[in-house]
CSV table of C-alpha atoms and ligand atoms in Angstrom, one decimal:
chain,number,residue,atom,x,y,z
A,12,MET,CA,17.0,32.4,-5.6
A,13,SER,CA,13.6,32.3,-7.4
A,14,PRO,CA,10.7,33.2,-5.1
A,15,VAL,CA,8.9,30.1,-6.6
A,16,SER,CA,10.2,26.9,-5.2
A,17,PRO,CA,9.3,23.3,-6.2
A,18,ARG,CA,7.8,20.9,-3.7
A,19,ALA,CA,10.1,20.6,-0.7
A,20,ASP,CA,10.3,16.8,-0.9
A,21,LEU,CA,11.3,16.6,-4.5
A,22,GLU,CA,15.0,17.1,-3.8
A,23,SER,CA,15.0,13.9,-1.6
A,24,LEU,CA,13.4,11.7,-4.3
A,25,PRO,CA,15.6,9.1,-6.0
A,26,LYS,CA,16.7,10.3,-9.4
A,27,TYR,CA,16.4,8.2,-12.5
A,28,VAL,CA,19.9,7.6,-13.8
A,29,PRO,CA,19.9,6.9,-17.6
A,30,GLY,CA,22.5,4.8,-19.3
A,31,ARG,CA,25.2,7.2,-20.5
A,32,THR,CA,25.8,7.9,-24.1
A,33,ILE,CA,29.4,8.8,-25.1
A,34,GLN,CA,30.5,9.5,-28.6
A,35,GLY,CA,32.5,6.6,-29.9
A,36,ALA,CA,31.8,4.3,-27.0
A,37,ILE,CA,29.6,1.1,-27.1
A,38,LYS,CA,26.5,1.4,-25.0
A,39,LEU,CA,25.7,-1.7,-23.1
A,40,ALA,CA,23.8,0.2,-20.4
A,41,SER,CA,20.1,0.5,-21.2
A,42,ASN,CA,19.0,-3.0,-22.3
A,43,GLU,CA,18.3,-1.8,-25.8
A,44,VAL,CA,18.6,-4.2,-28.7
A,45,PRO,CA,21.5,-3.5,-31.1
A,46,GLY,CA,19.6,-3.5,-34.4
A,47,GLY,CA,18.0,-0.5,-36.1
A,48,PRO,CA,14.5,-0.5,-37.6
A,49,LEU,CA,13.4,-3.0,-40.2
A,50,PRO,CA,12.7,-1.5,-43.6
A,51,SER,CA,8.9,-2.1,-43.1
A,52,VAL,CA,9.0,-0.3,-39.8
A,53,ALA,CA,11.1,2.6,-41.2
A,54,GLN,CA,8.5,2.9,-44.0
A,55,ALA,CA,5.6,3.0,-41.5
A,56,ILE,CA,7.4,5.7,-39.6
A,57,ALA,CA,8.0,7.8,-42.8
A,58,GLU,CA,4.4,7.4,-43.8
A,59,ALA,CA,3.1,8.4,-40.4
A,60,ALA,CA,5.4,11.4,-40.4
A,61,GLN,CA,3.3,12.8,-43.3
A,62,GLY,CA,0.5,13.5,-40.9
A,63,ILE,CA,2.2,15.2,-38.0
A,64,ASN,CA,0.4,18.5,-38.5
A,65,ARG,CA,-2.6,16.7,-37.0
A,66,TYR,CA,-2.9,15.4,-33.4
A,67,PRO,CA,-2.6,11.7,-33.0
A,68,ASP,CA,-5.5,9.3,-32.3
A,69,ILE,CA,-5.9,10.0,-28.6
A,70,THR,CA,-6.8,6.4,-27.8
A,71,SER,CA,-4.3,4.7,-30.1
A,72,SER,CA,-7.3,2.7,-31.4
A,73,GLY,CA,-5.4,1.1,-34.3
A,74,LEU,CA,-2.7,-0.2,-32.0
A,75,VAL,CA,-5.2,-1.3,-29.4
A,76,GLU,CA,-7.2,-3.3,-31.9
A,77,ARG,CA,-4.1,-4.9,-33.3
A,78,LEU,CA,-2.9,-5.8,-29.8
A,79,ALA,CA,-6.4,-7.2,-29.0
A,80,ARG,CA,-6.2,-9.5,-32.0
A,81,GLU,CA,-2.6,-10.5,-31.1
A,82,LEU,CA,-3.3,-11.2,-27.5
A,83,HIS,CA,-6.8,-12.6,-27.8
A,84,GLU,CA,-8.0,-9.9,-25.4
A,85,PRO,CA,-10.9,-7.5,-25.5
A,86,THR,CA,-9.9,-4.0,-26.5
A,87,GLU,CA,-11.4,-2.8,-23.2
A,88,ARG,CA,-8.6,-4.4,-21.2
A,89,ILE,CA,-5.8,-2.7,-23.1
A,90,ALA,CA,-4.3,0.7,-22.4
A,91,ILE,CA,-1.4,2.4,-24.3
A,92,GLY,CA,1.3,4.6,-22.7
A,93,CYS,CA,4.5,6.3,-23.5
A,94,GLY,CA,6.6,3.3,-22.7
A,95,SER,CA,5.8,1.0,-19.8
A,96,VAL,CA,7.5,3.5,-17.5
A,97,SER,CA,4.7,5.9,-18.2
A,98,LEU,CA,2.2,3.1,-17.5
A,99,CYS,CA,3.9,2.4,-14.1
A,100,GLN,CA,3.3,6.0,-13.3
A,101,GLN,CA,-0.3,5.9,-14.6
A,102,MET,CA,-0.9,2.7,-12.4
A,103,ILE,CA,0.1,4.6,-9.3
A,104,GLN,CA,-1.8,7.7,-10.2
A,105,ALA,CA,-4.9,5.6,-11.0
A,106,LEU,CA,-4.7,3.6,-7.7
A,107,CYS,CA,-2.9,5.4,-5.0
A,108,GLY,CA,-3.7,8.4,-2.8
A,109,PRO,CA,-1.2,10.1,-0.5
A,110,GLY,CA,0.1,7.6,2.1
A,111,ASP,CA,-0.9,4.5,0.2
A,112,GLU,CA,1.7,1.8,-0.1
A,113,VAL,CA,3.3,0.3,-3.1
A,114,VAL,CA,5.3,-2.9,-2.6
A,115,PHE,CA,8.1,-3.9,-4.9
A,116,PRO,CA,11.3,-5.9,-5.0
A,117,TRP,CA,14.5,-4.1,-4.5
A,118,ARG,CA,16.7,-3.9,-6.3
A,119,SER,CA,14.4,-3.7,-9.3
A,120,PHE,CA,13.4,-1.2,-12.0
A,121,GLU,CA,14.5,2.2,-10.7
A,122,ALA,CA,11.4,4.0,-11.8
A,123,TYR,CA,9.2,2.2,-9.2
A,124,PRO,CA,10.2,4.3,-6.2
A,125,ILE,CA,10.3,7.5,-8.2
A,126,VAL,CA,6.7,7.2,-9.6
A,127,THR,CA,5.5,6.1,-6.2
A,128,GLN,CA,6.9,9.0,-4.3
A,129,VAL,CA,6.1,11.6,-6.9
A,130,ALA,CA,2.5,10.6,-6.3
A,131,ASN,CA,3.0,11.0,-2.5
A,132,ALA,CA,2.5,7.2,-2.1
A,133,VAL,CA,5.0,5.2,0.0
A,134,SER,CA,7.6,2.8,-1.4
A,135,VAL,CA,7.9,-0.5,0.4
A,136,LYS,CA,11.1,-2.1,-0.8
A,137,VAL,CA,11.5,-5.8,-0.3
A,138,PRO,CA,15.1,-7.1,-0.6
A,139,LEU,CA,15.9,-9.7,-3.1
A,140,THR,CA,16.9,-13.2,-2.0
A,141,ASP,CA,20.5,-14.2,-1.6
A,142,GLY,CA,20.2,-15.6,-5.1
A,143,HIS,CA,19.2,-12.2,-6.5
A,144,GLY,CA,15.6,-13.3,-7.2
A,145,LEU,CA,12.3,-11.9,-6.0
A,146,ALA,CA,11.4,-12.9,-2.4
A,147,LEU,CA,7.7,-13.4,-3.0
A,148,ASP,CA,6.9,-14.6,0.5
A,149,ALA,CA,8.5,-11.5,2.0
A,150,MET,CA,6.6,-9.4,-0.5
A,151,LEU,CA,3.4,-11.0,0.6
A,152,ALA,CA,4.4,-10.4,4.2
A,153,ALA,CA,5.0,-6.7,3.4
A,154,ILE,CA,1.4,-6.1,2.3
A,155,THR,CA,-0.6,-4.1,4.8
A,156,PRO,CA,-4.1,-2.6,4.7
A,157,LYS,CA,-2.6,0.4,3.1
A,158,THR,CA,-1.1,-1.5,0.2
A,159,ARG,CA,-2.7,-0.7,-3.2
A,160,LEU,CA,-0.3,-2.2,-5.6
A,161,VAL,CA,2.5,-4.7,-5.9
A,162,PHE,CA,5.0,-4.7,-8.7
A,163,VAL,CA,6.4,-8.1,-9.8
A,164,CYS,CA,9.2,-7.5,-12.3
A,165,ASN,CA,9.5,-10.7,-14.3
A,166,PRO,CA,12.3,-11.1,-15.5
A,167,ASN,CA,13.7,-8.7,-12.8
A,168,ASN,CA,15.7,-5.7,-13.9
A,169,PRO,CA,18.6,-5.6,-13.2
A,170,THR,CA,19.2,-9.2,-12.0
A,171,GLY,CA,17.5,-11.0,-14.9
A,172,THR,CA,16.1,-13.6,-12.5
A,173,VAL,CA,12.6,-15.0,-13.0
A,174,VAL,CA,9.6,-16.1,-11.0
A,175,ARG,CA,8.1,-19.4,-12.3
A,176,ARG,CA,4.5,-20.3,-12.8
A,177,ALA,CA,3.8,-22.4,-9.6
A,178,GLU,CA,5.4,-19.8,-7.3
A,179,LEU,CA,3.7,-16.9,-9.0
A,180,GLU,CA,0.3,-18.5,-9.0
A,181,ARG,CA,0.7,-19.3,-5.3
A,182,PHE,CA,1.6,-15.6,-4.7
A,183,LEU,CA,-1.4,-14.3,-6.7
A,184,ASP,CA,-3.8,-16.6,-4.9
A,185,ALA,CA,-2.5,-15.3,-1.6
A,186,VAL,CA,-2.5,-11.6,-2.3
A,187,PRO,CA,-5.4,-10.0,-0.4
A,188,ALA,CA,-8.4,-8.6,-2.3
A,189,GLY,CA,-8.1,-5.0,-3.2
A,190,VAL,CA,-4.4,-5.1,-4.0
A,191,LEU,CA,-3.4,-5.0,-7.7
A,192,VAL,CA,-0.5,-7.1,-8.8
A,193,VAL,CA,1.3,-5.5,-11.7
A,194,LEU,CA,3.4,-8.0,-13.7
A,195,ASP,CA,6.1,-6.0,-15.4
A,196,GLU,CA,7.1,-8.0,-18.4
A,197,ALA,CA,9.4,-5.6,-20.2
A,198,TYR,CA,11.8,-8.4,-21.1
A,199,LYS,CA,9.3,-11.1,-21.7
A,200,GLU,CA,10.4,-11.8,-25.3
A,201,PHE,CA,13.8,-12.9,-24.2
A,202,VAL,CA,12.5,-15.6,-21.8
A,203,THR,CA,13.2,-19.2,-22.8
A,204,ASP,CA,12.4,-20.9,-19.6
A,205,THR,CA,9.1,-22.6,-20.3
A,206,GLU,CA,8.2,-22.6,-16.6
A,207,VAL,CA,7.9,-18.8,-16.7
A,208,PRO,CA,4.2,-18.0,-17.3
A,209,ASP,CA,2.8,-15.6,-19.9
A,210,GLY,CA,1.5,-12.8,-17.7
A,211,VAL,CA,-1.4,-12.1,-20.0
A,212,GLU,CA,-2.6,-15.7,-19.9
A,213,LEU,CA,-2.2,-15.7,-16.1
A,214,ALA,CA,-4.1,-12.4,-15.7
A,215,ARG,CA,-7.1,-13.8,-17.6
A,216,GLY,CA,-9.8,-14.6,-15.2
A,217,ARG,CA,-8.1,-12.8,-12.3
A,218,ASP,CA,-9.5,-9.4,-11.4
A,219,ASN,CA,-6.4,-8.3,-9.5
A,220,VAL,CA,-3.7,-8.7,-12.0
A,221,ALA,CA,-2.4,-6.4,-14.7
A,222,VAL,CA,0.5,-6.8,-17.1
A,223,LEU,CA,2.9,-4.2,-18.5
A,224,ARG,CA,4.8,-4.7,-21.8
A,225,THR,CA,6.9,-2.5,-24.0
A,226,PHE,CA,8.0,-2.0,-27.6
A,227,SER,CA,11.3,-0.6,-26.3
A,228,LYS,CA,13.2,-3.8,-25.9
A,229,ALA,CA,12.6,-6.8,-28.2
A,230,TYR,CA,10.7,-4.7,-30.7
A,231,GLY,CA,13.5,-2.1,-30.9
A,232,LEU,CA,11.5,1.1,-30.5
A,233,ALA,CA,13.0,2.5,-27.3
A,234,GLY,CA,13.4,5.9,-28.9
A,235,LEU,CA,9.7,6.1,-29.8
A,236,ARG,CA,8.2,5.5,-26.3
A,237,VAL,CA,5.4,3.1,-26.5
A,238,GLY,CA,4.2,0.3,-24.3
A,239,TYR,CA,0.9,-1.2,-23.2
A,240,ALA,CA,-1.0,-2.6,-20.2
A,241,VAL,CA,-3.4,-5.5,-20.2
A,242,ALA,CA,-5.6,-4.9,-17.1
A,243,PRO,CA,-8.9,-5.6,-15.5
A,244,GLU,CA,-11.4,-3.3,-17.3
A,245,PRO,CA,-11.9,-0.9,-14.4
A,246,ILE,CA,-8.2,-0.5,-14.1
A,247,ALA,CA,-7.8,0.0,-17.9
A,248,ILE,CA,-10.4,2.7,-17.8
A,249,ALA,CA,-8.6,4.4,-14.9
A,250,LEU,CA,-5.3,4.2,-16.7
A,251,LYS,CA,-6.9,6.1,-19.6
A,252,GLN,CA,-8.3,8.7,-17.2
A,253,VAL,CA,-4.8,9.6,-15.9
A,254,TYR,CA,-3.2,9.4,-19.4
A,255,VAL,CA,-1.8,12.7,-20.6
A,256,ALA,CA,-3.9,13.4,-23.7
A,257,PHE,CA,-2.1,12.7,-27.0
A,258,SER,CA,1.2,11.7,-25.4
A,259,VAL,CA,1.7,8.6,-27.5
A,260,ASN,CA,2.4,10.2,-30.8
A,261,MET,CA,1.3,8.9,-34.3
A,262,ILE,CA,4.7,7.8,-35.3
A,263,ALA,CA,5.0,5.6,-32.3
A,264,GLN,CA,1.6,4.2,-32.9
A,265,ALA,CA,2.4,3.4,-36.5
A,266,ALA,CA,5.8,1.9,-35.7
A,267,ALA,CA,4.3,-0.3,-33.0
A,268,ILE,CA,1.7,-1.7,-35.4
A,269,ALA,CA,4.4,-2.3,-38.1
A,270,SER,CA,6.5,-4.0,-35.5
A,271,LEU,CA,3.7,-6.4,-34.6
A,272,ASP,CA,3.3,-7.1,-38.3
A,273,ALA,CA,7.0,-7.9,-38.4
A,274,ALA,CA,7.1,-9.8,-35.1
A,275,ASP,CA,8.4,-13.0,-36.6
A,276,GLU,CA,11.5,-11.3,-37.9
A,277,LEU,CA,12.0,-9.2,-34.7
A,278,LEU,CA,11.7,-12.2,-32.4
A,279,GLU,CA,14.1,-14.1,-34.6
A,280,ARG,CA,16.6,-11.3,-33.8
A,281,CYS,CA,16.0,-11.9,-30.1
A,282,LYS,CA,17.1,-15.5,-30.6
A,283,GLU,CA,20.6,-14.3,-31.4
A,284,ILE,CA,20.6,-12.1,-28.3
A,285,VAL,CA,19.5,-15.1,-26.2
A,286,SER,CA,22.3,-17.3,-27.6
A,287,GLU,CA,24.8,-14.5,-27.0
A,288,ARG,CA,23.4,-14.2,-23.4
A,289,THR,CA,24.3,-17.8,-22.8
A,290,ARG,CA,27.8,-17.4,-24.4
A,291,VAL,CA,28.5,-14.2,-22.3
A,292,ARG,CA,27.3,-15.7,-19.1
A,293,ASP,CA,29.2,-18.9,-19.5
A,294,ALA,CA,32.4,-17.0,-20.4
A,295,LEU,CA,32.0,-14.8,-17.3
A,296,LEU,CA,31.4,-17.8,-15.1
A,297,ALA,CA,34.6,-19.3,-16.6
A,298,LYS,CA,36.4,-16.2,-15.6
A,299,GLY,CA,35.3,-16.6,-12.1
A,300,TYR,CA,32.5,-14.0,-12.0
A,301,GLU,CA,29.3,-14.6,-10.1
A,302,VAL,CA,26.4,-14.2,-12.6
A,303,PRO,CA,22.9,-15.2,-11.7
A,304,GLU,CA,21.0,-17.1,-14.4
A,305,THR,CA,19.3,-14.5,-16.6
A,306,GLN,CA,16.3,-14.6,-18.8
A,307,ALA,CA,16.6,-11.1,-20.0
A,308,ASN,CA,18.8,-9.3,-22.5
A,309,PHE,CA,21.4,-8.4,-19.9
A,310,VAL,CA,23.6,-10.0,-17.2
A,311,TRP,CA,24.0,-8.9,-13.6
A,312,LEU,CA,27.4,-8.9,-12.0
A,313,PRO,CA,27.0,-8.5,-8.2
A,314,LEU,CA,30.4,-6.9,-7.7
A,315,GLY,CA,29.6,-5.1,-4.5
A,316,GLU,CA,32.2,-2.5,-3.6
A,317,ARG,CA,34.1,-3.2,-6.9
A,318,THR,CA,31.2,-2.1,-9.0
A,319,THR,CA,32.3,1.5,-9.7
A,320,ALA,CA,35.8,0.4,-10.5
A,321,PHE,CA,34.5,-2.2,-12.9
A,322,ALA,CA,32.4,0.3,-14.7
A,323,GLU,CA,35.4,2.7,-15.0
A,324,HIS,CA,37.6,-0.1,-16.2
A,325,ALA,CA,35.0,-0.9,-18.9
A,326,LEU,CA,34.7,2.8,-19.9
A,327,GLU,CA,38.5,3.0,-20.3
A,328,ARG,CA,37.9,0.4,-23.1
A,329,LYS,CA,35.0,2.5,-24.5
A,330,LEU,CA,32.3,0.2,-23.1
A,331,ILE,CA,29.4,1.8,-21.1
A,332,VAL,CA,27.8,-0.6,-18.6
A,333,ARG,CA,25.3,0.3,-15.9
A,334,PRO,CA,26.7,0.4,-12.4
A,335,PHE,CA,24.6,0.4,-9.3
A,336,ALA,CA,27.3,1.6,-6.8
A,337,GLY,CA,28.0,-0.8,-4.0
A,338,GLU,CA,25.8,-3.5,-5.5
A,339,GLY,CA,26.6,-4.6,-9.0
A,340,ALA,CA,26.8,-3.8,-12.7
A,341,ARG,CA,24.2,-4.6,-15.3
A,342,VAL,CA,25.5,-5.3,-18.8
A,343,THR,CA,23.3,-5.4,-21.8
A,344,ILE,CA,23.9,-8.1,-24.4
A,345,GLY,CA,25.0,-6.5,-27.6
A,346,THR,CA,26.3,-7.8,-31.0
A,347,PRO,CA,28.7,-10.7,-30.9
A,348,GLU,CA,31.6,-8.2,-31.6
A,349,GLU,CA,30.5,-5.9,-28.8
A,350,ASN,CA,30.1,-8.9,-26.4
A,351,ASP,CA,33.6,-10.0,-27.3
A,352,LEU,CA,35.0,-6.6,-26.4
A,353,PHE,CA,33.1,-6.7,-23.1
A,354,LEU,CA,34.4,-10.2,-22.3
A,355,GLU,CA,37.9,-9.0,-23.0
A,356,ALA,CA,37.4,-6.1,-20.6
A,357,ALA,CA,35.9,-8.3,-17.9
A,358,GLY,CA,38.8,-10.7,-18.4
A,359,ASP,CA,41.5,-8.2,-17.6
A,360,PHE,CA,39.6,-6.4,-14.8
A,361,PRO,CA,42.0,-6.7,-11.8
A,362,ARG,CA,40.3,-8.7,-9.0
B,401,PMP,N1,10.0,-2.0,-16.8
B,401,PMP,C1,11.2,-2.5,-16.7
B,401,PMP,C2,11.5,-3.7,-15.8
B,401,PMP,C3,12.3,-1.9,-17.4
B,401,PMP,O1,13.5,-2.3,-17.2
B,401,PMP,C4,12.0,-0.8,-18.2
B,401,PMP,C5,13.1,-0.1,-19.0
B,401,PMP,N2,14.3,0.0,-18.4
B,401,PMP,C6,10.7,-0.3,-18.3
B,401,PMP,C7,9.7,-1.0,-17.6
B,401,PMP,C8,10.3,0.8,-19.1
B,401,PMP,O2,10.6,0.7,-20.4
B,401,PMP,P1,9.9,1.7,-21.4
B,401,PMP,O3,9.3,2.9,-20.7
B,401,PMP,O4,10.9,2.0,-22.4
B,401,PMP,O5,8.7,0.9,-22.0
């Protein structure tokens, strides 16, 4: 035993379980998009790589300016992070002291409780509705004088369900002053329901709403780790204060800018995923599965106690899905061929 031991409570923290990668198997476990980089993005990456003997721009200023133009937002409201998971952590570090409470739906993005508890803040998990959606009234009721922050994951990972405009506006109006609502829009680009609001537009003019977005999903840069927050200026300043210097590297910055330049083409690719999402869900419903309506690039199968068996059954067919034991399996929409293989596997799962 080493005489130096880590914090006693670390052992009890929930662990982040990444989607597995197995040689020769098809990964439908991490909500990535199936396509590799566009030539223009690959070129930007190669060019940026020429400069890696130097530190990157610490403020990602080129990317911030590009986003500001894109979003019609002042640069002062934008902060960059190593993926939106890092921005979730920065949010907690920026807002919460020990014992402060963070309210979020559960089940939702598995990093929320981890980043909360690592910061010695307290997770307040609010169960989803019977329809696998966010229970906003219950989330409101869970807010106490100790609450500093509320995550609203829209669409929700792993269920794919959404909160619509009227409901969300009512919620934002009712949240007490001093509590920041963080709209996590990691899957925004896959949303087709026109009643789902654009978080950045919604946040405009409200001093207690921030939005998190990522280049990992629709923009296809999961391996490069870059995301952004649009937040009230004092919050954006605080996010930069807790940012680990230089952590968003210059290749990620350049690739993100090139991806914004190629947004039309990348978002076109999302349309295929969206139409495959409908096809996959309809086929699963026809096979008798319960599948909540999804607005993300994945489907949720609330299989309860059959979840682990389902994931093992898929793996026998070289398909990696993401099981949440006892609850359900989340399956990322892949290429049409991958989806066919998945539907075949789902079809012969003994139930
Ligand atoms: N938020 C949600 C809801 C997610 O599902 C994910 C990725 N699984 C993230 C944030 C983080 O993504 P990234 O760090 O790659 O930007």
